[in-house]
Amino acid sequence: SKISKYIKKIKNKIIFFIPSLKKLRKYE
């Protein structure tokens, strides 16, 4: 269904986003 595809996209974004957040914290 469309919803499950959408959820997958969001999960992928979150998985990519978390490491970049940690990097930003390091440089703070």
PDB file of N, CA and C in Angstrom, residues 6-18:
ATOM      1  N   TYR A   6       5.360   4.954   2.201  1.00  0.00           N
ATOM      2  CA  TYR A   6       5.637   6.252   2.803  1.00  0.00           C
ATOM      3  C   TYR A   6       6.398   6.069   4.114  1.00  0.00           C
ATOM      4  N   ILE A   7       5.965   5.101   4.899  1.00  0.00           N
ATOM      5  CA  ILE A   7       6.626   4.830   6.181  1.00  0.00           C
ATOM      6  C   ILE A   7       8.073   4.403   5.930  1.00  0.00           C
ATOM      7  N   LYS A   8       8.292   3.599   4.921  1.00  0.00           N
ATOM      8  CA  LYS A   8       9.660   3.166   4.602  1.00  0.00           C
ATOM      9  C   LYS A   8      10.534   4.369   4.265  1.00  0.00           C
ATOM     10  N   LYS A   9       9.992   5.283   3.490  1.00  0.00           N
ATOM     11  CA  LYS A   9      10.755   6.482   3.120  1.00  0.00           C
ATOM     12  C   LYS A   9      11.124   7.275   4.364  1.00  0.00           C
ATOM     13  N   ILE A  10      10.166   7.425   5.248  1.00  0.00           N
ATOM     14  CA  ILE A  10      10.408   8.204   6.469  1.00  0.00           C
ATOM     15  C   ILE A  10      11.471   7.508   7.318  1.00  0.00           C
ATOM     16  N   LYS A  11      11.372   6.192   7.434  1.00  0.00           N
ATOM     17  CA  LYS A  11      12.369   5.455   8.220  1.00  0.00           C
ATOM     18  C   LYS A  11      13.758   5.656   7.637  1.00  0.00           C
ATOM     19  N   ASN A  12      13.862   5.589   6.325  1.00  0.00           N
ATOM     20  CA  ASN A  12      15.164   5.786   5.683  1.00  0.00           C
ATOM     21  C   ASN A  12      15.694   7.180   5.965  1.00  0.00           C
ATOM     22  N   LYS A  13      14.819   8.173   5.915  1.00  0.00           N
ATOM     23  CA  LYS A  13      15.245   9.554   6.196  1.00  0.00           C
ATOM     24  C   LYS A  13      15.747   9.663   7.621  1.00  0.00           C
ATOM     25  N   ILE A  14      15.032   9.043   8.541  1.00  0.00           N
ATOM     26  CA  ILE A  14      15.433   9.109   9.955  1.00  0.00           C
ATOM     27  C   ILE A  14      16.786   8.428  10.140  1.00  0.00           C
ATOM     28  N   ILE A  15      16.958   7.266   9.508  1.00  0.00           N
ATOM     29  CA  ILE A  15      18.214   6.527   9.632  1.00  0.00           C
ATOM     30  C   ILE A  15      19.370   7.366   9.096  1.00  0.00           C
ATOM     31  N   PHE A  16      19.127   8.121   8.045  1.00  0.00           N
ATOM     32  CA  PHE A  16      20.173   8.987   7.483  1.00  0.00           C
ATOM     33  C   PHE A  16      20.379  10.224   8.342  1.00  0.00           C
ATOM     34  N   PHE A  17      19.287  10.672   8.947  1.00  0.00           N
ATOM     35  CA  PHE A  17      19.307  11.937   9.681  1.00  0.00           C
ATOM     36  C   PHE A  17      20.031  11.812  11.017  1.00  0.00           C
ATOM     37  N   ILE A  18      19.863  10.694  11.693  1.00  0.00           N
ATOM     38  CA  ILE A  18      20.446  10.529  13.034  1.00  0.00           C
ATOM     39  C   ILE A  18      21.971  10.667  13.006  1.00  0.00           C
TER      40      ILE A  18
END
